[in-house]
mmCIF file of C-alpha atoms in Angstrom:
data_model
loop_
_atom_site.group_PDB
_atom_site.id
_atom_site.type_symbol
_atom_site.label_atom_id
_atom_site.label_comp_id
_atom_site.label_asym_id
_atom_site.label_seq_id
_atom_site.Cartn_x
_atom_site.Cartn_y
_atom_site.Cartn_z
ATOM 1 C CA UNK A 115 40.479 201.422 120.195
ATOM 2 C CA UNK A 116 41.336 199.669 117.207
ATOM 3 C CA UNK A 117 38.779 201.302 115.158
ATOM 4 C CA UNK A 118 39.942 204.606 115.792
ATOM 5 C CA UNK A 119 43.034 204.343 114.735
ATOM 6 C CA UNK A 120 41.760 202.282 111.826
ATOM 7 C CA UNK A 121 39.443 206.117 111.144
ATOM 8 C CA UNK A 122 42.833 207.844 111.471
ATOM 9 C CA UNK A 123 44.607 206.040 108.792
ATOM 10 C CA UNK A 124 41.838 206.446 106.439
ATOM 11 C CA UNK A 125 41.000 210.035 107.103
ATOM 12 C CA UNK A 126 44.935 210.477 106.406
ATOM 13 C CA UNK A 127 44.965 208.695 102.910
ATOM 14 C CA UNK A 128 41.755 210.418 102.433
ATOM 15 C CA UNK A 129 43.386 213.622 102.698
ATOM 16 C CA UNK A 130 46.336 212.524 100.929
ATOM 17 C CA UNK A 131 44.574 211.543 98.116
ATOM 18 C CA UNK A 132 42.680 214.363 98.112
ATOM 19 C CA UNK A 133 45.543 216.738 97.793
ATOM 20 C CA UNK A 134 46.303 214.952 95.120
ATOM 21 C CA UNK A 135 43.806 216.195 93.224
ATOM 22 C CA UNK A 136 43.725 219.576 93.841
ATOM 23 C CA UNK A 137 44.722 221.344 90.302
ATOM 24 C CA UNK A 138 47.648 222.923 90.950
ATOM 25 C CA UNK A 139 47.832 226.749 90.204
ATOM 26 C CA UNK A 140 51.241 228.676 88.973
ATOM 27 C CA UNK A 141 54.165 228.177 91.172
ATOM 28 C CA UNK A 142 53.691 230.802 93.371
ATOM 29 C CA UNK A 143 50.518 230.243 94.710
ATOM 30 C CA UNK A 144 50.476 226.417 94.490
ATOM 31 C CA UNK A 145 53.371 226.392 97.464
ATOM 32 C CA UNK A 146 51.358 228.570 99.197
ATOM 33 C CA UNK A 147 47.822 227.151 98.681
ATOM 34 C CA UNK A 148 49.096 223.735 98.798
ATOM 35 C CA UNK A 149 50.692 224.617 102.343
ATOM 36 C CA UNK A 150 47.722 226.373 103.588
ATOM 37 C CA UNK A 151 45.559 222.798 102.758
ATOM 38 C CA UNK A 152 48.465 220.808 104.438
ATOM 39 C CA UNK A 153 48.484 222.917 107.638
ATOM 40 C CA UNK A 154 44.431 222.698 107.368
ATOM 41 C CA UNK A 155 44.776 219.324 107.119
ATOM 42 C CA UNK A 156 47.406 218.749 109.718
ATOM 43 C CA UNK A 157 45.412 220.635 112.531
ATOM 44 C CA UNK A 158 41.778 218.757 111.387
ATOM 45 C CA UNK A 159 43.972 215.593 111.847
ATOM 46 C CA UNK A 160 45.873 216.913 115.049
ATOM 47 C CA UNK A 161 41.955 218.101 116.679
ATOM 48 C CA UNK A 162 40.511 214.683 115.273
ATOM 49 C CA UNK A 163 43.372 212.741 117.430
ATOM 50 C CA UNK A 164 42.846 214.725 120.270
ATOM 51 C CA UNK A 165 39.238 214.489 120.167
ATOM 52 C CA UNK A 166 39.502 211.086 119.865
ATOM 53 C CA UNK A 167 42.052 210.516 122.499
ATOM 54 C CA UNK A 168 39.941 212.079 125.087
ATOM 55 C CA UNK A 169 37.172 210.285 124.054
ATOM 56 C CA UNK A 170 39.878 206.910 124.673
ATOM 57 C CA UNK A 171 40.840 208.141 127.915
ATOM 58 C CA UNK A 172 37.295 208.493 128.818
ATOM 59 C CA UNK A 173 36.029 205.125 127.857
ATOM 60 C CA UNK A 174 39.272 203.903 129.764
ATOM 61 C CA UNK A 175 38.206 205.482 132.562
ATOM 62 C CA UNK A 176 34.530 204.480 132.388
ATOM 63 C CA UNK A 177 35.820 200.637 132.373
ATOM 64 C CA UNK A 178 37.724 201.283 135.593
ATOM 65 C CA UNK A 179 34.552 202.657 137.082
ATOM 66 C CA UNK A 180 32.539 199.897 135.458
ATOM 67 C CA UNK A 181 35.232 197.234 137.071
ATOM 68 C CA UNK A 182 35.848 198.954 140.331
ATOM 69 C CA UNK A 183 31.488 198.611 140.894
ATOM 70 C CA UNK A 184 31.480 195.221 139.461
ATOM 71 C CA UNK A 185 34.188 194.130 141.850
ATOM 72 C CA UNK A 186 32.302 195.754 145.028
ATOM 73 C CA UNK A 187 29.360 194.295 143.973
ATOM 74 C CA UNK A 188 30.886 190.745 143.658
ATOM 75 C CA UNK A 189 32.627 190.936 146.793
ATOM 76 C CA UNK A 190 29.188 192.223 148.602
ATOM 77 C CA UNK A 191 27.604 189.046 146.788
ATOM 78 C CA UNK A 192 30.439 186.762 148.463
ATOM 79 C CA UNK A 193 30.061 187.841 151.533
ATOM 80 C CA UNK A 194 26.119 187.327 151.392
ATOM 81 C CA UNK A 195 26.341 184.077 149.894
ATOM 82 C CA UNK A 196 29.037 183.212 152.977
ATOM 83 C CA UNK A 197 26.415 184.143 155.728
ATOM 84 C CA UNK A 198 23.839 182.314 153.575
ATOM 85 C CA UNK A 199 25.760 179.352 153.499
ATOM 86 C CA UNK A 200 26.420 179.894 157.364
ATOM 87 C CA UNK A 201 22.972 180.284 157.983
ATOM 88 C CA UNK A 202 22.246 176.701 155.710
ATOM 89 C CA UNK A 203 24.395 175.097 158.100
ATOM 90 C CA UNK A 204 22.801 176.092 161.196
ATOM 91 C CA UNK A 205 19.373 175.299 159.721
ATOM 92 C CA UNK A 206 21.266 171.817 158.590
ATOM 93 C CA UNK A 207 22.291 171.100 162.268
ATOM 94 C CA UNK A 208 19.321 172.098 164.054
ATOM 95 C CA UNK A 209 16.888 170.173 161.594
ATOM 96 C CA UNK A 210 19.209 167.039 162.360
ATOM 97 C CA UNK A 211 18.496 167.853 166.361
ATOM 98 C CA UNK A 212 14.916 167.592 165.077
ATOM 99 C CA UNK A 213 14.665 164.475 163.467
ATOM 100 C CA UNK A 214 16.574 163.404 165.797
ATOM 101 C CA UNK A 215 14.431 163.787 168.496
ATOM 102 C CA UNK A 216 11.298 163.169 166.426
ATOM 103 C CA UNK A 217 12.814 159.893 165.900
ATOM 104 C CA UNK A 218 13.264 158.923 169.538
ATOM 105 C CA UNK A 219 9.617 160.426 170.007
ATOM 106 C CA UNK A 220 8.503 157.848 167.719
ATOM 107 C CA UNK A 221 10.191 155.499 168.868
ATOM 108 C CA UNK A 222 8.459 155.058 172.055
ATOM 109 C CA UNK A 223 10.089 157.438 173.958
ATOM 110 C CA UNK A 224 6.980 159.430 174.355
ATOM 111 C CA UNK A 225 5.365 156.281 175.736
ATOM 112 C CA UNK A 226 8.262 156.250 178.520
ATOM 113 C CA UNK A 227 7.708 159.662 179.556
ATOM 114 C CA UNK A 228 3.935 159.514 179.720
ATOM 115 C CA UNK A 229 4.339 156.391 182.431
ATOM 116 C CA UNK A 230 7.209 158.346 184.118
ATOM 117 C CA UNK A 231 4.807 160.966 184.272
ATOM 118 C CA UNK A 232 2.315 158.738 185.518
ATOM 119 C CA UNK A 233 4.691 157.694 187.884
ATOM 120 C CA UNK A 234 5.934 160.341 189.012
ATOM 121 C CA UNK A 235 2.365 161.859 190.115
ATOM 122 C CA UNK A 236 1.518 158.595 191.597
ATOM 123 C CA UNK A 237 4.681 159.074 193.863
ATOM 124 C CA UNK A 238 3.591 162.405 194.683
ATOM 125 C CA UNK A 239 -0.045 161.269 196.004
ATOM 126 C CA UNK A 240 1.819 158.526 197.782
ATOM 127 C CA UNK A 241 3.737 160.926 199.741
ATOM 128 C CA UNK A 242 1.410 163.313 200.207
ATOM 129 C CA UNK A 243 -0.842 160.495 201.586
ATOM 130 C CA UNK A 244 1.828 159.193 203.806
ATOM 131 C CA UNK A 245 2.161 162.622 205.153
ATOM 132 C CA UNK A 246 -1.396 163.424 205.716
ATOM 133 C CA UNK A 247 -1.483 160.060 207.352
ATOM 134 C CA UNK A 248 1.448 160.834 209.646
ATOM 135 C CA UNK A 249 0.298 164.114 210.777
ATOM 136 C CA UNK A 250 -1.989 164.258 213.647
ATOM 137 C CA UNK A 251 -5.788 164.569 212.518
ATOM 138 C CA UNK A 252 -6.583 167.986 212.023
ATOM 139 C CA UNK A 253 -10.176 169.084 211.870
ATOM 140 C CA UNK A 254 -9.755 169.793 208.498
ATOM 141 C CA UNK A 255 -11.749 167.022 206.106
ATOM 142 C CA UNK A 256 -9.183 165.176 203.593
ATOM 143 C CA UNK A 257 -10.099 166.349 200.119
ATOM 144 C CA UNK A 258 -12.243 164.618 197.879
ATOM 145 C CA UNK A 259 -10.221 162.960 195.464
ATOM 146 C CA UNK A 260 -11.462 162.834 191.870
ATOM 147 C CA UNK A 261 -12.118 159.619 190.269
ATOM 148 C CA UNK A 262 -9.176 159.013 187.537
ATOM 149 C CA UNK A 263 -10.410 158.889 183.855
ATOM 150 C CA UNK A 264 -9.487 156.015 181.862
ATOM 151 C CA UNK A 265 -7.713 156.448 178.079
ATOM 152 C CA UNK A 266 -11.221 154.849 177.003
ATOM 153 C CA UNK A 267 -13.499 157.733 178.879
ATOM 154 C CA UNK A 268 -11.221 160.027 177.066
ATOM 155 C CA UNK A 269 -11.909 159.187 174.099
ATOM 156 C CA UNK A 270 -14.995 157.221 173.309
ATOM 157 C CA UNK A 271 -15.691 158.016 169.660
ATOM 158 C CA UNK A 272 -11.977 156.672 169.046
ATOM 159 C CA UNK A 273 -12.689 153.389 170.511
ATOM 160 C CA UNK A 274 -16.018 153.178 169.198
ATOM 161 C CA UNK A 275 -14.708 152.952 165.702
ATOM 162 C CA UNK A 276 -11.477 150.689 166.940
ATOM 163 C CA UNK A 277 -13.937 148.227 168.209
ATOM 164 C CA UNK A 278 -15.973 148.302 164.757
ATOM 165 C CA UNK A 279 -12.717 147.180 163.076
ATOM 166 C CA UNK A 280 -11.851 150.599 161.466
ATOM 167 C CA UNK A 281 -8.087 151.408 160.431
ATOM 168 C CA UNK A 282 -5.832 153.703 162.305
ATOM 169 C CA UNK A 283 -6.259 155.816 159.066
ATOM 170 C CA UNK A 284 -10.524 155.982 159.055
ATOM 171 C CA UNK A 285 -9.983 156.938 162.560
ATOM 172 C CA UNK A 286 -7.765 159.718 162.018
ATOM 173 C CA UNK A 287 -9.792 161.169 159.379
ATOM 174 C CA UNK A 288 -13.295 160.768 161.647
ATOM 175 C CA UNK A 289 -11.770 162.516 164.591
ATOM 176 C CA UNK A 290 -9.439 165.189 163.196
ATOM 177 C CA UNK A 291 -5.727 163.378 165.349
ATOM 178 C CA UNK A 292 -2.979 162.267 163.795
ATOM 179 C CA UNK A 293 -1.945 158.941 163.257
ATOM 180 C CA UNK A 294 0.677 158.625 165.808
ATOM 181 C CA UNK A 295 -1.356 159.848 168.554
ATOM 182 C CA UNK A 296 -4.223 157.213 167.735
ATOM 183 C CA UNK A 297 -1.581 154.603 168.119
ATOM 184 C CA UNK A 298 -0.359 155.979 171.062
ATOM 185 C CA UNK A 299 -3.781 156.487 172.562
ATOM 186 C CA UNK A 300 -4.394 152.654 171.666
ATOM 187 C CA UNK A 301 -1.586 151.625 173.154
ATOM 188 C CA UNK A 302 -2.041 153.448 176.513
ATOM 189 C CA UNK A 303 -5.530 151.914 176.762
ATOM 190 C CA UNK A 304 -4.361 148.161 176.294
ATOM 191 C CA UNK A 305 -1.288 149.136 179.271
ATOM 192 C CA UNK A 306 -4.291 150.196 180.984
ATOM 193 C CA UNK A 307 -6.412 147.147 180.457
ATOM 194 C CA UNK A 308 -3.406 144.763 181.184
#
């Protein structure tokens, strides 16, 4: 805005300056020529400032606009980066669940639930023989029962390389398991032998 008044000023002593020179006829006609290139000038100056005060209100106007939008836009990017942050946090509490778990997994907790497992199914043919043993024979034949697999049936080609002195880490990469489960699979299979 500056600038435009700084155009104004010099336009003005432009003018001035050139009236200045002007030669000057006789009287008569120098009041009115010289008045005629006054009022000239005065209405070029007077459509210059208006000119250039619409052209002020509209770049006021177009830096409202341009602040309004930015300000919509920053408050849209608040509120995203709020339910991003939200989101983070969830993520944050459920991956701590995770480890959490994966830690009492590792732990040996997995162990536990395989022998309560075990347990628990060994309680269940229990009762079910006590029942069947209770009951009055029936003509009906008991069912075969199917011989249980050892850890070691299960999984010969892991114990083949455990008992040729391999590492938990040659094993993994000959069978395709991951570590954890070889050591857990080893471990089961010296409960079993015990």
């Amino acid at each position: 805005m500056n600038d435009a008044w700084l155009y104004v000023v010099l336009l003005g002593a432009a003018a001035i300056v050139y009236a200045f020179l002007i030669p000057k006829p006789k009287a008569d006609k120098t009041i009115s020529g010289g008045d005629r290139v006054v009022r000239e000038m005065e209405q070029t100056l007077e459509q210059y400032m208006v000119e250039m005060e619409k052209e002020n209100d509209d770049l006021v106007n177009l830096l409202v606009q341009i602040r309004q939008e930015t300000g919509a836009k920053q408050l849209a990017l608040q509120e995203q980066l709020s339910d991003v942050r939200g989101r983070l946090a969830d993520m944050e509490r459920t991956a701590g669940k995770h480890e959490a778990r994966i830690e009492q997994l590792s732990a040996g907790d997995l162990q536990a639930v395989a022998v309560r497992e075990m347990q628990e199914a060994a309680g269940r043919l229990r009762n079910e023989l006590i029942e069947a043993a209770a009951s009055p024979q029936s003509e009906e034949p008991l069912p075969e029962m199917e011989p249980v697999e050892s850890v070691r049936s299960r999984y010969p080609q892991l114990f083949e390389l455990h008992d040729q002195g391999k590492s938990v880490d040659a094993i993994a990469k000959a069978i395709g398991l991951q570590r954890g489960e070889i050591q857990l699979i080893l471990r089961l299979a010296k409960r079993e032998e015990d």
